[in-house]
Structures are given as structure tokens and as C-alpha cells.
Tab-separated table of C-alpha atoms and ligand atoms in Angstrom:
chain	number	residue	atom	x	y	z
L	1	MET	CA	12.048	32.081	16.613
L	2	ASP	CA	10.079	34.329	18.991
L	3	GLN	CA	7.421	31.822	20.032
L	4	ARG	CA	6.909	30.801	23.645
L	5	ILE	CA	7.204	27.053	24.019
L	6	ALA	CA	5.664	24.829	26.706
L	7	VAL	CA	7.072	21.300	27.015
L	8	LEU	CA	4.645	19.136	28.980
L	9	GLY	CA	6.609	16.169	30.343
L	10	ALA	CA	10.310	17.064	30.392
L	11	GLY	CA	11.557	13.486	30.776
L	12	ASN	CA	14.214	11.868	28.577
L	13	MET	CA	12.823	13.058	25.267
L	14	GLY	CA	11.327	16.368	26.416
L	15	ALA	CA	14.538	17.397	28.168
L	16	ALA	CA	16.686	16.380	25.191
L	17	LEU	CA	14.527	18.552	22.962
L	18	ILE	CA	14.760	21.498	25.370
L	19	GLY	CA	18.566	21.111	25.466
L	20	GLY	CA	18.758	21.033	21.659
L	21	MET	CA	16.437	24.031	21.191
L	22	LEU	CA	18.441	26.134	23.647
L	23	LYS	CA	21.815	25.070	22.267
L	24	GLY	CA	20.695	25.496	18.645
L	25	GLY	CA	19.333	28.988	19.350
L	26	VAL	CA	15.768	27.982	18.381
L	27	ALA	CA	14.599	29.451	21.682
L	28	ALA	CA	16.068	31.376	24.608
L	29	PRO	CA	15.597	30.082	28.187
L	30	GLY	CA	13.018	32.803	28.891
L	31	GLN	CA	10.812	31.491	26.044
L	32	VAL	CA	10.596	27.928	27.346
L	33	VAL	CA	8.532	26.556	30.204
L	34	ALA	CA	8.473	22.868	31.124
L	35	THR	CA	6.309	20.665	33.305
L	36	VAL	CA	6.995	17.336	35.015
L	37	ARG	CA	5.218	15.313	37.682
L	38	SER	CA	7.586	15.546	40.669
L	39	GLU	CA	9.068	18.575	42.468
L	40	GLU	CA	12.458	16.845	42.469
L	41	ARG	CA	12.528	16.474	38.699
L	42	ALA	CA	11.253	20.062	38.300
L	43	ARG	CA	14.237	21.355	40.303
L	44	ALA	CA	16.676	19.252	38.265
L	45	VAL	CA	15.297	20.434	34.886
L	46	SER	CA	15.184	24.034	36.043
L	47	GLU	CA	18.795	23.941	37.258
L	48	LYS	CA	20.076	22.180	34.155
L	49	PHE	CA	18.504	24.511	31.599
L	50	GLY	CA	17.769	27.706	33.532
L	51	ILE	CA	14.095	27.557	32.505
L	52	LEU	CA	10.879	27.794	34.499
L	53	THR	CA	9.856	24.215	35.323
L	54	LEU	CA	6.558	23.452	37.035
L	55	ALA	CA	5.529	20.286	38.840
L	56	GLY	CA	2.150	19.247	37.465
L	57	GLU	CA	0.896	22.742	36.549
L	58	ASN	CA	0.247	21.907	32.921
L	59	ARG	CA	-2.570	24.375	32.516
L	60	ARG	CA	-0.451	27.277	33.745
L	61	ALA	CA	2.337	26.316	31.341
L	62	VAL	CA	-0.060	26.182	28.391
L	63	GLU	CA	-1.822	29.493	29.060
L	64	ASN	CA	0.979	31.702	27.730
L	65	ALA	CA	2.467	29.334	25.136
L	66	ASP	CA	2.400	29.596	21.354
L	67	VAL	CA	3.707	26.054	20.878
L	68	VAL	CA	2.749	23.194	23.199
L	69	ILE	CA	4.972	20.120	23.007
L	70	LEU	CA	3.375	17.025	24.530
L	71	SER	CA	6.148	14.744	25.747
L	72	VAL	CA	4.423	12.641	28.381
L	73	LYS	CA	3.985	8.885	27.958
L	74	PRO	CA	1.248	7.824	25.492
L	75	GLY	CA	-0.985	6.486	28.284
L	76	THR	CA	-0.747	9.811	30.185
L	77	LEU	CA	-1.376	12.010	27.143
L	78	PRO	CA	-5.219	11.932	27.132
L	79	LYS	CA	-5.256	12.874	30.846
L	80	VAL	CA	-2.813	15.779	30.387
L	81	LEU	CA	-4.665	17.023	27.294
L	82	ALA	CA	-7.999	16.909	29.102
L	83	GLU	CA	-6.395	18.897	31.930
L	84	VAL	CA	-5.239	21.710	29.611
L	85	ARG	CA	-8.042	21.759	27.029
L	86	GLU	CA	-9.771	24.833	28.482
L	87	ALA	CA	-6.498	26.800	28.181
L	88	LEU	CA	-5.941	25.830	24.528
L	89	HIS	CA	-6.815	28.369	21.836
L	90	ASP	CA	-6.703	28.386	18.043
L	91	ARG	CA	-3.503	30.447	17.705
L	92	GLN	CA	-1.514	27.688	19.385
L	93	VAL	CA	0.288	24.804	17.753
L	94	LEU	CA	0.324	21.339	19.352
L	95	VAL	CA	3.231	18.970	18.826
L	96	SER	CA	2.831	15.451	20.204
L	97	LEU	CA	5.781	13.109	20.589
L	98	ALA	CA	3.686	10.267	21.960
L	99	ALA	CA	4.248	7.004	20.106
L	100	ALA	CA	1.137	5.388	18.594
L	101	VAL	CA	-1.218	8.264	19.499
L	102	PRO	CA	-2.993	9.403	16.303
L	103	ILE	CA	-3.694	13.042	15.534
L	104	ALA	CA	-7.435	12.206	15.443
L	105	LEU	CA	-7.349	11.170	19.101
L	106	ILE	CA	-5.467	14.335	20.063
L	107	GLU	CA	-8.064	16.424	18.184
L	108	GLN	CA	-10.879	14.547	19.903
L	109	VAL	CA	-9.498	15.014	23.433
L	110	ALA	CA	-8.359	18.608	22.833
L	111	GLY	CA	-11.848	19.381	21.534
L	112	LYS	CA	-10.475	22.284	19.473
L	113	HIS	CA	-9.525	22.807	15.833
L	114	LEU	CA	-5.791	23.431	16.144
L	115	PRO	CA	-2.752	22.825	13.967
L	116	ILE	CA	-1.486	19.498	15.346
L	117	PHE	CA	1.847	17.854	14.610
L	118	ARG	CA	2.780	14.315	15.531
L	119	ALA	CA	6.528	13.724	15.674
L	120	MET	CA	8.563	10.588	16.212
L	121	PRO	CA	12.094	11.524	17.273
L	122	ASN	CA	14.682	9.035	18.479
L	123	ILE	CA	17.047	9.031	21.415
L	124	PRO	CA	20.182	10.366	19.635
L	125	VAL	CA	18.473	13.783	19.893
L	126	VAL	CA	20.423	13.868	23.190
L	127	VAL	CA	23.616	14.328	21.146
L	128	GLU	CA	21.892	16.384	18.435
L	129	GLU	CA	21.973	13.477	15.993
L	130	GLY	CA	18.342	12.489	16.189
L	131	ALA	CA	16.168	11.283	13.311
L	132	THR	CA	12.645	12.696	13.511
L	133	ALA	CA	9.681	12.044	11.251
L	134	ILE	CA	6.781	14.480	11.434
L	135	ALA	CA	3.139	14.256	10.332
L	136	CYS	CA	0.484	16.962	10.659
L	137	ASN	CA	-3.188	17.728	10.148
L	138	PRO	CA	-4.487	20.007	7.352
L	139	ARG	CA	-4.622	23.016	9.720
L	140	CYS	CA	-0.818	23.226	9.720
L	141	SER	CA	0.407	26.018	7.449
L	142	VAL	CA	3.747	26.203	5.621
L	143	GLU	CA	4.960	28.592	8.374
L	144	HIS	CA	3.895	26.138	11.094
L	145	ARG	CA	5.728	23.358	9.277
L	146	GLN	CA	8.895	25.437	8.984
L	147	MET	CA	8.751	26.334	12.661
L	148	VAL	CA	8.251	22.743	13.815
L	149	ARG	CA	10.932	21.496	11.430
L	150	SER	CA	13.384	24.014	12.928
L	151	ILE	CA	12.700	22.632	16.422
L	152	PHE	CA	13.638	19.104	15.380
L	153	GLU	CA	16.492	20.182	13.116
L	154	ALA	CA	18.078	21.683	16.242
L	155	VAL	CA	18.532	18.090	17.434
L	156	GLY	CA	19.303	16.255	14.169
L	157	VAL	CA	17.540	15.433	10.919
L	158	ALA	CA	13.788	15.955	10.341
L	159	VAL	CA	11.521	14.673	7.557
L	160	PHE	CA	7.773	14.958	6.895
L	161	VAL	CA	5.694	11.821	6.242
L	162	ASP	CA	2.006	10.911	5.898
L	163	GLU	CA	0.587	9.972	9.259
L	164	GLU	CA	-0.180	6.367	8.319
L	165	LEU	CA	3.575	5.806	7.886
L	166	MET	CA	4.320	6.729	11.515
L	167	HIS	CA	4.124	3.054	12.547
L	168	ALA	CA	6.872	2.185	10.074
L	169	VAL	CA	8.884	5.205	11.252
L	170	THR	CA	8.524	4.077	14.879
L	171	ALA	CA	9.782	0.627	13.900
L	172	LEU	CA	12.694	1.920	11.797
L	173	SER	CA	14.148	5.002	13.480
L	174	GLY	CA	12.201	5.299	16.745
L	175	SER	CA	13.299	1.860	17.932
L	176	GLY	CA	16.268	1.694	15.546
L	177	PRO	CA	18.960	2.851	17.987
L	178	ALA	CA	18.267	-0.314	20.016
L	179	TYR	CA	19.063	-2.501	16.980
L	180	VAL	CA	22.271	-0.588	16.275
L	181	TYR	CA	23.334	-0.870	19.928
L	182	MET	CA	22.953	-4.644	19.590
L	183	VAL	CA	25.154	-4.606	16.495
L	184	ILE	CA	27.803	-2.510	18.285
L	185	GLU	CA	27.594	-4.739	21.350
L	186	ALA	CA	28.060	-7.864	19.238
L	187	MET	CA	30.976	-6.351	17.306
L	188	ILE	CA	32.670	-5.515	20.602
L	189	ALA	CA	32.063	-9.087	21.787
L	190	GLY	CA	33.598	-10.390	18.554
L	191	GLY	CA	36.670	-8.227	19.103
L	192	LEU	CA	36.947	-9.427	22.707
L	193	LYS	CA	36.667	-13.035	21.589
L	194	MET	CA	39.541	-12.470	19.192
L	195	GLY	CA	41.723	-10.923	21.912
L	196	LEU	CA	41.194	-7.137	21.654
L	197	SER	CA	40.891	-5.222	24.901
L	198	ARG	CA	37.388	-3.997	25.797
L	199	GLU	CA	38.492	-0.383	25.447
L	200	ILE	CA	39.991	-0.820	21.989
L	201	ALA	CA	37.143	-3.055	20.741
L	202	THR	CA	34.590	-0.452	21.910
L	203	ARG	CA	36.424	2.452	20.318
L	204	LEU	CA	36.805	0.620	17.008
L	205	ALA	CA	33.221	-0.681	16.906
L	206	GLU	CA	31.556	2.673	17.720
L	207	GLN	CA	33.681	4.590	15.240
L	208	THR	CA	33.086	1.964	12.546
L	209	VAL	CA	29.303	2.394	12.834
L	210	LEU	CA	29.585	6.193	12.996
L	211	GLY	CA	31.965	6.356	10.029
L	212	ALA	CA	29.976	3.899	7.897
L	213	ALA	CA	26.768	5.903	8.476
L	214	LYS	CA	28.544	9.140	7.611
L	215	LEU	CA	29.831	7.645	4.385
L	216	VAL	CA	26.298	6.544	3.372
L	217	ARG	CA	25.092	10.100	3.950
L	218	GLU	CA	27.971	11.950	2.321
L	219	THR	CA	28.443	9.780	-0.779
L	220	GLU	CA	24.688	9.144	-1.245
L	221	LEU	CA	25.703	5.759	-2.611
L	222	HIS	CA	23.547	2.693	-2.043
L	223	PRO	CA	24.891	0.795	1.003
L	224	ALA	CA	25.348	-2.297	-1.170
L	225	VAL	CA	27.758	-0.321	-3.409
L	226	LEU	CA	29.740	0.825	-0.389
L	227	ARG	CA	29.767	-2.723	0.982
L	228	ASP	CA	31.145	-4.033	-2.323
L	229	GLN	CA	33.950	-1.477	-2.138
L	230	VAL	CA	35.161	-3.142	1.091
L	231	ILE	CA	35.189	-6.624	-0.462
L	232	THR	CA	38.246	-8.054	-2.205
L	233	PRO	CA	37.921	-11.384	-4.041
L	234	GLY	CA	38.864	-14.259	-1.780
L	235	GLY	CA	39.442	-11.759	1.049
L	236	VAL	CA	38.609	-11.425	4.704
L	237	THR	CA	35.414	-9.309	4.393
L	238	ILE	CA	33.612	-11.689	2.021
L	239	SER	CA	34.225	-14.585	4.408
L	240	ALA	CA	32.501	-12.568	7.179
L	241	ILE	CA	29.664	-11.518	4.846
L	242	HIS	CA	29.087	-15.157	3.925
L	243	GLU	CA	28.558	-15.870	7.653
L	244	LEU	CA	26.196	-12.903	8.049
L	245	GLU	CA	24.152	-14.041	5.025
L	246	ARG	CA	24.090	-17.633	6.322
L	247	HIS	CA	22.535	-16.363	9.584
L	248	GLY	CA	20.144	-14.052	7.751
L	249	LEU	CA	21.250	-10.649	9.092
L	250	ARG	CA	19.312	-8.653	6.492
L	251	ALA	CA	16.182	-10.843	6.639
L	252	MET	CA	16.291	-10.563	10.425
L	253	LEU	CA	16.304	-6.761	10.370
L	254	ILE	CA	13.571	-6.574	7.722
L	255	SER	CA	11.388	-8.920	9.824
L	256	ALA	CA	12.162	-6.970	12.994
L	257	ILE	CA	10.933	-3.736	11.394
L	258	GLU	CA	7.841	-5.472	9.999
L	259	THR	CA	6.991	-6.966	13.418
L	260	ALA	CA	7.585	-3.677	15.239
L	261	THR	CA	5.349	-1.846	12.711
L	262	ARG	CA	2.507	-4.317	13.375
L	263	HIS	CA	3.062	-3.970	17.113
L	264	SER	CA	2.810	-0.184	16.859
L	265	GLU	CA	-0.467	-0.557	14.891
L	266	ASP	CA	-1.835	-2.882	17.612
L	267	ARG	CA	-0.886	-0.362	20.307
L	268	MET	CA	-2.709	2.390	18.482
L	269	ARG	CA	-5.842	0.230	18.168
L	270	ALA	CA	-5.695	-0.620	21.895
L	271	LEU	CA	-5.294	3.057	22.780
L	272	LEU	CA	-8.229	4.064	20.572
L	273	GLU	CA	-10.362	1.315	22.092
L	274	LYS	CA	-9.481	2.459	25.618
L	275	ASN	CA	-10.386	6.064	24.837
L	276	ARG	CA	-13.659	5.127	23.126
L	277	THR	CA	-15.177	3.985	26.441
I	301	LIG	N1	12.528	7.906	24.645
I	301	LIG	C1	12.451	7.700	23.323
I	301	LIG	O1	13.340	7.113	22.675
I	301	LIG	C2	11.252	8.209	22.546
I	301	LIG	C3	11.288	8.189	21.131
I	301	LIG	C4	10.196	8.717	20.436
I	301	LIG	C5	9.088	9.201	21.116
I	301	LIG	N2	9.078	9.171	22.474
I	301	LIG	C6	7.862	9.651	23.147
I	301	LIG	O2	8.221	10.716	24.014
I	301	LIG	C7	7.328	10.704	25.123
I	301	LIG	C8	8.161	10.782	26.395
I	301	LIG	O3	8.979	9.640	26.489
I	301	LIG	P1	10.224	9.621	27.481
I	301	LIG	O4	11.029	8.442	27.120
I	301	LIG	O5	10.844	10.966	27.532
I	301	LIG	O6	9.465	9.339	28.870
I	301	LIG	P2	9.907	9.781	30.342
I	301	LIG	O7	11.377	9.921	30.436
I	301	LIG	O8	9.193	8.853	31.282
I	301	LIG	O9	9.284	11.252	30.476
I	301	LIG	C9	7.940	11.490	30.779
I	301	LIG	C10	7.879	12.760	31.598
I	301	LIG	O10	6.515	13.081	31.801
I	301	LIG	C11	6.397	13.620	33.097
I	301	LIG	N3	5.012	13.488	33.530
I	301	LIG	C12	4.321	12.392	33.891
I	301	LIG	N4	3.053	12.713	34.212
I	301	LIG	C13	2.949	14.051	34.035
I	301	LIG	C14	1.903	14.979	34.200
I	301	LIG	N5	0.680	14.603	34.587
I	301	LIG	N6	2.149	16.281	33.932
I	301	LIG	C15	3.368	16.705	33.517
I	301	LIG	N7	4.420	15.861	33.339
I	301	LIG	C16	4.191	14.553	33.598
I	301	LIG	C17	7.340	12.816	33.951
I	301	LIG	O11	7.656	13.546	35.118
I	301	LIG	P3	8.573	12.912	36.315
I	301	LIG	O12	9.959	12.852	35.744
I	301	LIG	O13	8.439	13.907	37.409
I	301	LIG	O14	7.961	11.572	36.594
I	301	LIG	C18	8.517	12.648	32.991
I	301	LIG	O15	9.446	13.688	33.191
I	301	LIG	C19	6.486	9.440	25.046
I	301	LIG	O16	5.189	9.746	24.618
I	301	LIG	C20	7.203	8.584	24.022
I	301	LIG	O17	6.306	7.792	23.277
I	301	LIG	C21	10.125	8.715	23.204
């Protein structure tokens, strides 16, 4: 890719994306410029990636960019967009990572007709195993879509969805790592309770989750089929599954995703309300 990329807000997510793009060969260090708020963070990002990193100079970063990635917090996004709007032009592509911020609001604040993507990555992008869902407005061409897909494929898996499904995506994969960490944490605790050392319980629990996920992907079998393959009649696994069913593990996760989806919708409404006035 020969585009120049500006990442506004190189925090956790922005920096992870920069790391993945450089490592995956999507961009060379000379093609990427980042911005942050503080001088201290600017120095750290610059040293880590060998890229130009500016403290607060969003407009300067945008002026020479072909792709502008907005990775500031959702509440800061309208302010940063307003700051750079005069430097935006119609050959640029905007990619927003901000949770709950609709493309319509970005269009409104940018005040320009640009190709705009809204992406929801998740934190495993740090280890290039992220899951990213992407939505876009009708100005995005097939070439734009391929280019943006390649950015997120450098840090994991990327899929396109209709924008109205971004709330469900946020609830499933955006927040999802937190649910899985709770499962891993509880499995470790179970191992500890039954006498395994912390080190061994941790190793076994993390690899079990990693391996089970890999098997779902590689076999393409329904998880219920894979689960049944682990069960022997009258065996150990079915006694554990009975306990999990008794405590409603699956219903709990379904409800968690439903509640988080509604919460994301409420956040979007609050954000729209705030920006109406
Ligand atoms: N973390 C996740 O799991 C995740 C998942 C999906 C989507 N997202 C989205 O990604 C975005 C970033 O989240 P994050 O977790 O990476 O947040 P973060 O770590 O707090 O990063 C935000 C960055 O924005 C910088 N910043 C703040 N004000 C700025 C300004 N006026 N100009 C330029 N830079 C500014 C901050 O600089 P300083 O470091 O100098 O303060 C910081 O580096 C959010 O919109 C979030 O919704 C995050």
C-alpha cells in the first residue's frame, strides 16, 4: 500500500494498529504519522515505532494523509474532527474506531462528503489476533474497502457488516475479550481449588481456550458438535456440563450480549443528543 496514513489518537488501540500495519508490511514507518495529546506519549510512540508522532497537531497530521484513522475516545472525536475539518479533502478516506459514534455524526461534523468507514476492532489486535467488524457509507468504493480491510487484516480477522449491527458487534467481539478473560480466570481458580499450582493452572486454562477456538475455526464444525465429541456417557465432562447448564452459562452470555447491545444503543443516542445542541 502506498497511502500515507495519519492515526489521530495513538493510545491503546491506535498504537496496536500502527504496530500491526508496520509489522504486516501494510505501511512503512515513513508513511505513518500519529498524534496524541501529551509530549511524553508522543516521544514514547515515536521511539517505539520510528514514526513521526505529534502532540496535539491533528491538523498538520491530516494535511498530507490519504487515510485518516480516528482513534481518540468517542467523547473527544467531535472536537478532533472539528479541529481538522478544514484540512480534509474528498480524496481522503476516514476510518473511525470510536465505539457508538455513527457515520452520520462523523459526516455532519466533518462537513464534507468523504468515504467514511466505522470499524470496531478488539484488544487482541495487540497480538495480531483481533476481530474487527467494519461498516461504511456509500461513498466507499471496492478499492477503498480492500484497502481498509488490509489494514485490519494486518492485526487479525476483518468482516464487513451493515452499520446498524455495530452495536451487536461491540457487545460480542468489542467487549468479548473481557468475558473470555473471566472464563479463563474462573478456570484457573477452579484448578487452584483442586490443587494445581497457579502456573500450571494458568498455562492449561489459556491453552485450552486458545486450542478450542482454533478447533472451531479449523474444523468449521458447530461448537455443540465439538462439545459432544468431548463427552463420554457417564463421564467427567458431562458432570461438569450439567453444572454449567444448572447455573445457566449459555443464557448468561446471551443476556450479557443483549444487555451490552442495548447499552451501546443508549450511548449512541446520548452522543447524538449531546451533539444536537
Ligand atoms: N481499547 C479497546 O478495546 C477498543 C476496542 C474497540 C474500539 N476502541 C475505540 O478506540 C478508540 C481509542 O480507544 P483506546 O482504548 O485506544 O483509548 P486510549 O488508550 O485512551 O487512547 C486515546 C488516545 O487519544 C489521544 N488523544 C486524546 N485527546 C487527543 C487530541 N485532542 N488529539 C490527539 N490525540 C488525542 C490520547 O493521548 P495521550 O495518550 O497523550 O493522552 C491517547 O493516546 C476509542 O474511540 C474506542 O471507542 C477501543
